[in-house]
PDB file of C-alpha atoms in Angstrom:
ATOM      1  CA  UNK A 248      -5.465  34.155  57.275  1.00  0.00           C
ATOM      2  CA  UNK A 249      -4.951  36.812  54.260  1.00  0.00           C
ATOM      3  CA  UNK A 250      -7.362  39.932  54.329  1.00  0.00           C
ATOM      4  CA  UNK A 251      -9.822  40.359  51.431  1.00  0.00           C
ATOM      5  CA  UNK A 252      -8.342  43.548  50.397  1.00  0.00           C
ATOM      6  CA  UNK A 253      -4.625  41.696  49.914  1.00  0.00           C
ATOM      7  CA  UNK A 254      -6.245  38.865  48.392  1.00  0.00           C
ATOM      8  CA  UNK A 255      -7.891  40.824  45.745  1.00  0.00           C
ATOM      9  CA  UNK A 256      -4.484  42.177  44.896  1.00  0.00           C
ATOM     10  CA  UNK A 257      -2.900  38.662  43.689  1.00  0.00           C
ATOM     11  CA  UNK A 258      -6.020  37.397  42.214  1.00  0.00           C
ATOM     12  CA  UNK A 259      -6.139  40.980  40.149  1.00  0.00           C
ATOM     13  CA  UNK A 260      -1.823  40.174  39.580  1.00  0.00           C
ATOM     14  CA  UNK A 261      -2.440  36.205  38.517  1.00  0.00           C
ATOM     15  CA  UNK A 262      -5.224  36.812  36.366  1.00  0.00           C
ATOM     16  CA  UNK A 263      -3.447  39.021  33.996  1.00  0.00           C
ATOM     17  CA  UNK A 264      -0.442  37.141  33.996  1.00  0.00           C
ATOM     18  CA  UNK A 265      -1.627  33.535  33.300  1.00  0.00           C
ATOM     19  CA  UNK A 266      -5.350  33.356  31.520  1.00  0.00           C
ATOM     20  CA  UNK A 267      -5.284  29.286  31.889  1.00  0.00           C
ATOM     21  CA  UNK A 268      -5.850  29.335  35.345  1.00  0.00           C
ATOM     22  CA  UNK A 269      -8.408  31.829  35.343  1.00  0.00           C
ATOM     23  CA  UNK A 270     -10.927  29.694  36.826  1.00  0.00           C
ATOM     24  CA  UNK A 271      -8.410  27.899  39.731  1.00  0.00           C
ATOM     25  CA  UNK A 272      -8.056  31.791  40.631  1.00  0.00           C
ATOM     26  CA  UNK A 273     -11.456  32.821  40.893  1.00  0.00           C
ATOM     27  CA  UNK A 274     -12.535  30.120  43.049  1.00  0.00           C
ATOM     28  CA  UNK A 275      -9.819  30.555  45.151  1.00  0.00           C
ATOM     29  CA  UNK A 276     -10.444  34.302  45.703  1.00  0.00           C
ATOM     30  CA  UNK A 277     -14.073  33.058  46.505  1.00  0.00           C
ATOM     31  CA  UNK A 278     -12.477  30.687  48.959  1.00  0.00           C
ATOM     32  CA  UNK A 279     -10.451  33.224  50.597  1.00  0.00           C
ATOM     33  CA  UNK A 280     -12.528  36.191  50.539  1.00  0.00           C
ATOM     34  CA  UNK A 281     -15.342  34.085  52.290  1.00  0.00           C
ATOM     35  CA  UNK A 282     -12.942  33.869  55.305  1.00  0.00           C
ATOM     36  CA  UNK A 283     -14.157  30.626  56.625  1.00  0.00           C
ATOM     37  CA  UNK A 284     -11.246  28.044  55.212  1.00  0.00           C
ATOM     38  CA  UNK A 285      -9.026  26.908  58.011  1.00  0.00           C
ATOM     39  CA  UNK A 286      -5.093  26.623  58.054  1.00  0.00           C
ATOM     40  CA  UNK A 287      -4.462  23.063  57.853  1.00  0.00           C
ATOM     41  CA  UNK A 288      -1.806  20.868  59.475  1.00  0.00           C
ATOM     42  CA  UNK A 289       0.290  19.184  56.991  1.00  0.00           C
ATOM     43  CA  UNK A 290       3.521  17.534  56.676  1.00  0.00           C
ATOM     44  CA  UNK A 291       6.022  17.988  53.572  1.00  0.00           C
ATOM     45  CA  UNK A 292       8.401  15.438  52.220  1.00  0.00           C
ATOM     46  CA  UNK A 293      10.758  14.625  48.915  1.00  0.00           C
ATOM     47  CA  UNK A 294      10.865  16.769  46.099  1.00  0.00           C
ATOM     48  CA  UNK A 295       8.944  16.691  42.634  1.00  0.00           C
ATOM     49  CA  UNK A 296       5.568  16.261  41.100  1.00  0.00           C
ATOM     50  CA  UNK A 297       2.999  17.292  44.561  1.00  0.00           C
ATOM     51  CA  UNK A 298       0.659  14.198  45.601  1.00  0.00           C
ATOM     52  CA  UNK A 299      -1.182  15.772  48.347  1.00  0.00           C
ATOM     53  CA  UNK A 300      -2.556  12.695  50.930  1.00  0.00           C
ATOM     54  CA  UNK A 301      -6.241  13.061  52.886  1.00  0.00           C
ATOM     55  CA  UNK A 302      -7.262  10.572  55.223  1.00  0.00           C
ATOM     56  CA  UNK A 303     -10.362   9.207  56.575  1.00  0.00           C
ATOM     57  CA  UNK A 304     -12.670  10.195  59.067  1.00  0.00           C
ATOM     58  CA  UNK A 305     -11.215   9.451  62.752  1.00  0.00           C
ATOM     59  CA  UNK A 306      -8.056   9.300  61.132  1.00  0.00           C
ATOM     60  CA  UNK A 307      -4.904  11.912  60.579  1.00  0.00           C
ATOM     61  CA  UNK A 308      -2.025  12.632  58.420  1.00  0.00           C
ATOM     62  CA  UNK A 309       0.018   9.787  59.889  1.00  0.00           C
ATOM     63  CA  UNK A 310      -2.464   7.480  58.571  1.00  0.00           C
ATOM     64  CA  UNK A 311      -0.870   7.572  54.902  1.00  0.00           C
ATOM     65  CA  UNK A 312       2.507   7.353  55.952  1.00  0.00           C
ATOM     66  CA  UNK A 313       3.040   3.712  54.551  1.00  0.00           C
ATOM     67  CA  UNK A 314       2.179   5.176  51.057  1.00  0.00           C
ATOM     68  CA  UNK A 315       3.584   8.856  51.191  1.00  0.00           C
ATOM     69  CA  UNK A 316       7.057   7.495  52.808  1.00  0.00           C
ATOM     70  CA  UNK A 317       7.454   5.412  49.637  1.00  0.00           C
ATOM     71  CA  UNK A 318       6.699   8.287  47.212  1.00  0.00           C
ATOM     72  CA  UNK A 319       8.705  10.935  48.885  1.00  0.00           C
ATOM     73  CA  UNK A 320      11.654   9.369  47.052  1.00  0.00           C
ATOM     74  CA  UNK A 321      10.580  10.260  43.733  1.00  0.00           C
ATOM     75  CA  UNK A 322       7.906  12.522  44.686  1.00  0.00           C
ATOM     76  CA  UNK A 323       6.953  15.843  46.866  1.00  0.00           C
ATOM     77  CA  UNK A 324       4.349  14.802  49.554  1.00  0.00           C
ATOM     78  CA  UNK A 325       1.625  16.225  51.024  1.00  0.00           C
ATOM     79  CA  UNK A 326       0.430  14.793  54.064  1.00  0.00           C
ATOM     80  CA  UNK A 327      -2.812  16.533  55.582  1.00  0.00           C
ATOM     81  CA  UNK A 328      -4.933  16.987  58.914  1.00  0.00           C
ATOM     82  CA  UNK A 329      -8.182  17.663  57.427  1.00  0.00           C
ATOM     83  CA  UNK A 330     -10.013  19.858  60.050  1.00  0.00           C
ATOM     84  CA  UNK A 331     -11.170  18.986  63.377  1.00  0.00           C
ATOM     85  CA  UNK A 332      -8.209  15.998  62.966  1.00  0.00           C
ATOM     86  CA  UNK A 333      -5.166  15.826  64.342  1.00  0.00           C
ATOM     87  CA  UNK A 334      -3.523  19.092  64.844  1.00  0.00           C
ATOM     88  CA  UNK A 335      -5.307  21.021  62.449  1.00  0.00           C
ATOM     89  CA  UNK A 336      -7.813  23.890  64.181  1.00  0.00           C
ATOM     90  CA  UNK A 337     -11.163  22.377  65.096  1.00  0.00           C
ATOM     91  CA  UNK A 338     -14.684  23.670  64.073  1.00  0.00           C
ATOM     92  CA  UNK A 339     -18.957  23.071  64.582  1.00  0.00           C
ATOM     93  CA  UNK A 340     -19.069  22.812  60.355  1.00  0.00           C
ATOM     94  CA  UNK A 341     -18.084  19.662  58.538  1.00  0.00           C
ATOM     95  CA  UNK A 342     -19.082  19.055  54.846  1.00  0.00           C
ATOM     96  CA  UNK A 343     -17.559  18.419  51.804  1.00  0.00           C
ATOM     97  CA  UNK A 344     -17.411  22.160  50.729  1.00  0.00           C
ATOM     98  CA  UNK A 345     -15.603  23.107  53.419  1.00  0.00           C
ATOM     99  CA  UNK A 346     -13.644  20.481  54.087  1.00  0.00           C
ATOM    100  CA  UNK A 347     -12.280  21.111  50.251  1.00  0.00           C
ATOM    101  CA  UNK A 348     -12.073  24.611  50.594  1.00  0.00           C
ATOM    102  CA  UNK A 349      -9.585  24.234  53.523  1.00  0.00           C
ATOM    103  CA  UNK A 350      -7.300  21.632  51.289  1.00  0.00           C
ATOM    104  CA  UNK A 351      -7.821  24.008  48.311  1.00  0.00           C
ATOM    105  CA  UNK A 352      -6.303  27.395  50.389  1.00  0.00           C
ATOM    106  CA  UNK A 353      -3.605  24.916  50.964  1.00  0.00           C
ATOM    107  CA  UNK A 354      -2.751  24.112  47.619  1.00  0.00           C
ATOM    108  CA  UNK A 355      -2.857  27.634  46.735  1.00  0.00           C
ATOM    109  CA  UNK A 356      -0.254  28.569  49.802  1.00  0.00           C
ATOM    110  CA  UNK A 357       2.346  25.911  48.466  1.00  0.00           C
ATOM    111  CA  UNK A 358       1.675  26.819  45.006  1.00  0.00           C
ATOM    112  CA  UNK A 359       1.003  23.205  43.928  1.00  0.00           C
ATOM    113  CA  UNK A 360       0.811  22.230  40.395  1.00  0.00           C
ATOM    114  CA  UNK A 361      -0.702  19.159  38.239  1.00  0.00           C
ATOM    115  CA  UNK A 362      -1.504  17.642  41.443  1.00  0.00           C
ATOM    116  CA  UNK A 363      -1.981  13.958  42.387  1.00  0.00           C
ATOM    117  CA  UNK A 364      -4.575  13.728  45.055  1.00  0.00           C
ATOM    118  CA  UNK A 365      -4.736  10.311  47.044  1.00  0.00           C
ATOM    119  CA  UNK A 366      -7.866   9.848  48.994  1.00  0.00           C
ATOM    120  CA  UNK A 367      -8.676   7.263  51.604  1.00  0.00           C
ATOM    121  CA  UNK A 368     -12.912   6.803  52.703  1.00  0.00           C
ATOM    122  CA  UNK A 369     -13.693  10.591  53.708  1.00  0.00           C
ATOM    123  CA  UNK A 370     -10.642  11.803  52.666  1.00  0.00           C
ATOM    124  CA  UNK A 371     -11.305  10.591  49.017  1.00  0.00           C
ATOM    125  CA  UNK A 372     -14.776  12.246  49.067  1.00  0.00           C
ATOM    126  CA  UNK A 373     -12.940  15.490  50.052  1.00  0.00           C
ATOM    127  CA  UNK A 374     -10.588  14.476  46.808  1.00  0.00           C
ATOM    128  CA  UNK A 375     -13.673  13.985  44.585  1.00  0.00           C
ATOM    129  CA  UNK A 376     -15.162  17.322  45.956  1.00  0.00           C
ATOM    130  CA  UNK A 377     -11.818  19.209  45.246  1.00  0.00           C
ATOM    131  CA  UNK A 378     -12.141  17.956  41.210  1.00  0.00           C
ATOM    132  CA  UNK A 379     -14.699  20.602  41.306  1.00  0.00           C
ATOM    133  CA  UNK A 380     -12.578  23.329  42.576  1.00  0.00           C
ATOM    134  CA  UNK A 381      -8.752  23.162  41.288  1.00  0.00           C
ATOM    135  CA  UNK A 382      -9.853  20.949  38.024  1.00  0.00           C
ATOM    136  CA  UNK A 383      -6.771  22.603  35.786  1.00  0.00           C
ATOM    137  CA  UNK A 384      -4.701  21.900  39.005  1.00  0.00           C
ATOM    138  CA  UNK A 385      -5.835  18.217  39.619  1.00  0.00           C
ATOM    139  CA  UNK A 386      -3.645  16.251  37.124  1.00  0.00           C
ATOM    140  CA  UNK A 387      -4.439  12.804  38.524  1.00  0.00           C
ATOM    141  CA  UNK A 388      -7.263  11.363  41.239  1.00  0.00           C
ATOM    142  CA  UNK A 389      -7.128   7.801  43.757  1.00  0.00           C
ATOM    143  CA  UNK A 390     -10.211   7.021  45.854  1.00  0.00           C
ATOM    144  CA  UNK A 391      -9.353   4.067  48.181  1.00  0.00           C
ATOM    145  CA  UNK A 392     -12.533   2.439  49.419  1.00  0.00           C
ATOM    146  CA  UNK A 393     -15.155   4.961  48.675  1.00  0.00           C
ATOM    147  CA  UNK A 394     -17.712   5.732  46.180  1.00  0.00           C
ATOM    148  CA  UNK A 395     -19.446   9.539  45.343  1.00  0.00           C
ATOM    149  CA  UNK A 396     -22.744   7.951  46.515  1.00  0.00           C
ATOM    150  CA  UNK A 397     -24.300   8.388  49.782  1.00  0.00           C
ATOM    151  CA  UNK A 398     -23.834   5.885  52.829  1.00  0.00           C
ATOM    152  CA  UNK A 399     -25.856   5.432  56.012  1.00  0.00           C
ATOM    153  CA  UNK A 400     -24.902   6.384  59.473  1.00  0.00           C
ATOM    154  CA  UNK A 401     -24.947   2.631  60.779  1.00  0.00           C
ATOM    155  CA  UNK A 402     -21.435   2.166  59.842  1.00  0.00           C
ATOM    156  CA  UNK A 403     -19.909   3.844  62.496  1.00  0.00           C
ATOM    157  CA  UNK A 404     -22.351   4.671  64.649  1.00  0.00           C
ATOM    158  CA  UNK A 405     -21.178   2.087  67.636  1.00  0.00           C
ATOM    159  CA  UNK A 406     -17.832   3.778  67.244  1.00  0.00           C
ATOM    160  CA  UNK A 407     -19.360   7.336  68.107  1.00  0.00           C
ATOM    161  CA  UNK A 408     -21.477   5.840  70.780  1.00  0.00           C
ATOM    162  CA  UNK A 409     -18.838   4.917  72.370  1.00  0.00           C
ATOM    163  CA  UNK A 410     -16.890   8.071  71.822  1.00  0.00           C
ATOM    164  CA  UNK A 411     -19.591  10.315  72.787  1.00  0.00           C
ATOM    165  CA  UNK A 412     -20.118   8.144  76.303  1.00  0.00           C
ATOM    166  CA  UNK A 413     -16.051   8.578  77.083  1.00  0.00           C
ATOM    167  CA  UNK A 414     -16.695  12.195  76.015  1.00  0.00           C
ATOM    168  CA  UNK A 415     -19.910  12.855  78.286  1.00  0.00           C
ATOM    169  CA  UNK A 416     -18.488  11.302  81.525  1.00  0.00           C
ATOM    170  CA  UNK A 417     -14.826  12.859  80.835  1.00  0.00           C
ATOM    171  CA  UNK A 418     -13.256   8.846  80.674  1.00  0.00           C
ATOM    172  CA  UNK A 419      -9.490   9.900  79.611  1.00  0.00           C
ATOM    173  CA  UNK A 420      -8.225   6.370  81.112  1.00  0.00           C
ATOM    174  CA  UNK A 421      -7.129   4.612  78.572  1.00  0.00           C
ATOM    175  CA  UNK A 422      -7.394   1.020  79.753  1.00  0.00           C
ATOM    176  CA  UNK A 423     -11.012   1.831  80.505  1.00  0.00           C
ATOM    177  CA  UNK A 424     -12.174   3.520  76.864  1.00  0.00           C
ATOM    178  CA  UNK A 425     -10.152   0.110  75.231  1.00  0.00           C
ATOM    179  CA  UNK A 426     -12.697  -1.937  77.925  1.00  0.00           C
ATOM    180  CA  UNK A 427     -15.638   0.111  76.478  1.00  0.00           C
ATOM    181  CA  UNK A 428     -15.279  -0.335  72.895  1.00  0.00           C
ATOM    182  CA  UNK A 429     -14.380  -4.051  73.368  1.00  0.00           C
ATOM    183  CA  UNK A 430     -17.716  -4.558  75.073  1.00  0.00           C
ATOM    184  CA  UNK A 431     -19.423  -2.488  72.126  1.00  0.00           C
ATOM    185  CA  UNK A 432     -17.850  -5.079  70.156  1.00  0.00           C
ATOM    186  CA  UNK A 433     -15.293  -2.678  68.245  1.00  0.00           C
ATOM    187  CA  UNK A 434     -12.558  -4.660  66.965  1.00  0.00           C
ATOM    188  CA  UNK A 435      -8.950  -4.978  67.933  1.00  0.00           C
ATOM    189  CA  UNK A 436      -7.247  -3.151  65.037  1.00  0.00           C
ATOM    190  CA  UNK A 437     -10.190  -0.473  64.976  1.00  0.00           C
ATOM    191  CA  UNK A 438      -9.476   0.462  68.632  1.00  0.00           C
ATOM    192  CA  UNK A 439      -5.809   0.626  67.656  1.00  0.00           C
ATOM    193  CA  UNK A 440      -6.170   2.748  64.825  1.00  0.00           C
ATOM    194  CA  UNK A 441      -8.616   4.959  67.133  1.00  0.00           C
ATOM    195  CA  UNK A 442      -6.426   5.104  69.894  1.00  0.00           C
ATOM    196  CA  UNK A 443      -3.667   6.465  67.252  1.00  0.00           C
ATOM    197  CA  UNK A 444      -5.552   9.983  68.097  1.00  0.00           C
ATOM    198  CA  UNK A 445      -5.585   9.870  71.912  1.00  0.00           C
ATOM    199  CA  UNK A 446      -2.639  11.309  73.045  1.00  0.00           C
ATOM    200  CA  UNK A 447      -1.862  12.873  76.626  1.00  0.00           C
ATOM    201  CA  UNK A 448      -5.637  11.456  77.607  1.00  0.00           C
ATOM    202  CA  UNK A 449      -7.076  14.045  75.101  1.00  0.00           C
ATOM    203  CA  UNK A 450      -8.699  13.192  71.842  1.00  0.00           C
ATOM    204  CA  UNK A 451      -7.367  14.747  68.577  1.00  0.00           C
ATOM    205  CA  UNK A 452     -10.445  14.795  66.407  1.00  0.00           C
ATOM    206  CA  UNK A 453     -13.504  16.214  67.643  1.00  0.00           C
ATOM    207  CA  UNK A 454     -15.795  13.947  68.631  1.00  0.00           C
ATOM    208  CA  UNK A 455     -18.426  16.475  68.955  1.00  0.00           C
ATOM    209  CA  UNK A 456     -18.194  17.618  65.818  1.00  0.00           C
ATOM    210  CA  UNK A 457     -17.761  15.013  63.886  1.00  0.00           C
ATOM    211  CA  UNK A 458     -20.906  13.444  66.050  1.00  0.00           C
ATOM    212  CA  UNK A 459     -23.478  16.312  65.259  1.00  0.00           C
ATOM    213  CA  UNK A 460     -22.119  16.843  61.191  1.00  0.00           C
ATOM    214  CA  UNK A 461     -21.721  12.832  60.291  1.00  0.00           C
ATOM    215  CA  UNK A 462     -25.068  13.219  58.503  1.00  0.00           C
ATOM    216  CA  UNK A 463     -23.083  15.267  56.608  1.00  0.00           C
ATOM    217  CA  UNK A 464     -19.711  12.834  55.658  1.00  0.00           C
ATOM    218  CA  UNK A 465     -22.178   9.911  55.105  1.00  0.00           C
ATOM    219  CA  UNK A 466     -23.852  12.537  52.418  1.00  0.00           C
ATOM    220  CA  UNK A 467     -22.924  12.958  48.725  1.00  0.00           C
ATOM    221  CA  UNK A 468     -24.272  15.392  46.124  1.00  0.00           C
ATOM    222  CA  UNK A 469     -23.586  14.925  42.404  1.00  0.00           C
ATOM    223  CA  UNK A 470     -20.684  16.485  40.742  1.00  0.00           C
ATOM    224  CA  UNK A 471     -20.368  17.084  37.516  1.00  0.00           C
ATOM    225  CA  UNK A 472     -18.394  14.805  35.232  1.00  0.00           C
ATOM    226  CA  UNK A 473     -14.635  14.967  35.579  1.00  0.00           C
ATOM    227  CA  UNK A 474     -12.366  13.794  32.874  1.00  0.00           C
ATOM    228  CA  UNK A 475      -8.815  13.155  33.747  1.00  0.00           C
ATOM    229  CA  UNK A 476      -7.503   9.950  35.027  1.00  0.00           C
ATOM    230  CA  UNK A 477      -9.312   8.418  37.901  1.00  0.00           C
ATOM    231  CA  UNK A 478      -8.467   5.446  40.035  1.00  0.00           C
ATOM    232  CA  UNK A 479     -10.581   3.709  42.498  1.00  0.00           C
ATOM    233  CA  UNK A 480      -9.269   1.218  45.037  1.00  0.00           C
ATOM    234  CA  UNK A 481     -12.082  -1.047  45.950  1.00  0.00           C
ATOM    235  CA  UNK A 482     -10.769  -3.393  48.921  1.00  0.00           C
ATOM    236  CA  UNK A 483     -12.383  -6.921  48.366  1.00  0.00           C
ATOM    237  CA  UNK A 484     -14.327  -7.809  51.668  1.00  0.00           C
ATOM    238  CA  UNK A 485     -15.244  -4.196  52.123  1.00  0.00           C
ATOM    239  CA  UNK A 486     -18.668  -2.923  51.672  1.00  0.00           C
ATOM    240  CA  UNK A 487     -18.041   0.618  50.871  1.00  0.00           C
ATOM    241  CA  UNK A 488     -17.487   0.237  47.233  1.00  0.00           C
ATOM    242  CA  UNK A 489     -20.323  -2.196  45.727  1.00  0.00           C
ATOM    243  CA  UNK A 490     -21.181  -3.053  42.581  1.00  0.00           C
ATOM    244  CA  UNK A 491     -24.104  -1.149  42.243  1.00  0.00           C
ATOM    245  CA  UNK A 492     -22.129   2.104  42.890  1.00  0.00           C
ATOM    246  CA  UNK A 493     -20.233   1.692  39.471  1.00  0.00           C
ATOM    247  CA  UNK A 494     -22.626   3.474  37.816  1.00  0.00           C
ATOM    248  CA  UNK A 495     -22.301   6.101  40.136  1.00  0.00           C
ATOM    249  CA  UNK A 496     -18.441   6.525  39.771  1.00  0.00           C
ATOM    250  CA  UNK A 497     -18.787   6.547  36.507  1.00  0.00           C
ATOM    251  CA  UNK A 498     -21.188   8.986  35.658  1.00  0.00           C
ATOM    252  CA  UNK A 499     -19.173  10.995  37.805  1.00  0.00           C
ATOM    253  CA  UNK A 500     -15.724   9.928  36.637  1.00  0.00           C
ATOM    254  CA  UNK A 501     -15.936   8.510  33.094  1.00  0.00           C
ATOM    255  CA  UNK A 502     -12.253   8.159  33.099  1.00  0.00           C
ATOM    256  CA  UNK A 503     -11.977   6.263  36.233  1.00  0.00           C
ATOM    257  CA  UNK A 504     -10.241   2.449  36.636  1.00  0.00           C
ATOM    258  CA  UNK A 505     -11.727   0.589  39.526  1.00  0.00           C
ATOM    259  CA  UNK A 506      -9.273  -2.084  40.824  1.00  0.00           C
ATOM    260  CA  UNK A 507     -10.329  -4.621  43.333  1.00  0.00           C
ATOM    261  CA  UNK A 508      -7.699  -5.726  46.118  1.00  0.00           C
ATOM    262  CA  UNK A 509      -9.038  -9.286  47.262  1.00  0.00           C
ATOM    263  CA  UNK A 510      -8.818  -9.586  50.957  1.00  0.00           C
ATOM    264  CA  UNK A 511      -8.561  -6.041  52.208  1.00  0.00           C
ATOM    265  CA  UNK A 512     -11.071  -4.329  54.056  1.00  0.00           C
ATOM    266  CA  UNK A 513     -12.038  -0.959  54.183  1.00  0.00           C
ATOM    267  CA  UNK A 514      -8.670   0.010  55.705  1.00  0.00           C
ATOM    268  CA  UNK A 515      -7.163  -1.673  52.007  1.00  0.00           C
ATOM    269  CA  UNK A 516      -3.555   0.729  51.703  1.00  0.00           C
ATOM    270  CA  UNK A 517      -2.555  -0.472  55.278  1.00  0.00           C
ATOM    271  CA  UNK A 518      -4.190  -4.228  55.139  1.00  0.00           C
ATOM    272  CA  UNK A 519      -2.309  -4.725  51.792  1.00  0.00           C
ATOM    273  CA  UNK A 520       0.248  -2.154  51.535  1.00  0.00           C
ATOM    274  CA  UNK A 521       2.835  -3.532  48.779  1.00  0.00           C
ATOM    275  CA  UNK A 522      -0.204  -4.723  46.827  1.00  0.00           C
ATOM    276  CA  UNK A 523      -1.627  -0.893  46.968  1.00  0.00           C
ATOM    277  CA  UNK A 524       1.564   0.494  46.226  1.00  0.00           C
ATOM    278  CA  UNK A 525       2.583  -1.538  42.863  1.00  0.00           C
ATOM    279  CA  UNK A 526      -1.256  -0.692  41.906  1.00  0.00           C
ATOM    280  CA  UNK A 527      -0.562   2.602  42.492  1.00  0.00           C
ATOM    281  CA  UNK A 528       2.682   2.825  40.933  1.00  0.00           C
ATOM    282  CA  UNK A 529       1.967   1.028  38.004  1.00  0.00           C
ATOM    283  CA  UNK A 530      -1.377   3.308  37.530  1.00  0.00           C
ATOM    284  CA  UNK A 531       0.651   6.794  37.897  1.00  0.00           C
ATOM    285  CA  UNK A 532       3.739   5.536  36.061  1.00  0.00           C
ATOM    286  CA  UNK A 533       2.263   3.504  33.327  1.00  0.00           C
TER     287      UNK A 533
END
């Protein structure tokens, strides 16, 4: 982490040299000077306009790899492990302000401009929050199966209960974990998804922090309208974006377009990859 004096010198130079980016640089100065943001793990591929991919809760940068791999042919893709996930650092704090600050600092470190953000679920909320921080730097945004509203905890309550049981009782045997999840009624695709973050008898995500801070993950504070193009992709079988959420979407993202992928659940990008890729290419390049 840069110290405050060095950051202040960088900011002053930037302010003199580029007045258009003043708002962004002042915000980044505030972020770094607070010494609260974290250095995130990330993966770079390709060249060209940057696309930043942000995963959902319990995930990692690999979760959107089926999209990033395709776009790396013509774009620079940046896949990010959000705090408390993957190989990024752990923290007791999980909220959208903190997570967005982490990503904003990464974008600054990588000197990214004209960014396209693509976020799924929790990552979609991080992307939407970033619209308030890096408004001049973000060109377009894609939000996959999440709305700018507050959700209830019940959606992942069973998963958290089983994970906390395993953590508290120091259960690290993979077969035993699978058996506990099956007994709790967690479906096979979800178990497979969760186990992608179980390596060498350890969870890559911070169960304790996610459980204690899950209310913040479900929460949402309305933001100022962001007027740039935004695409919302909704799984037809998912309950995360309902017709009732459309008012909240258009109030905060007036230039939003909503596409429904029929037959897909919450992990629409994994279940209907080719259809999602076609939607993305048509929208980004149309």
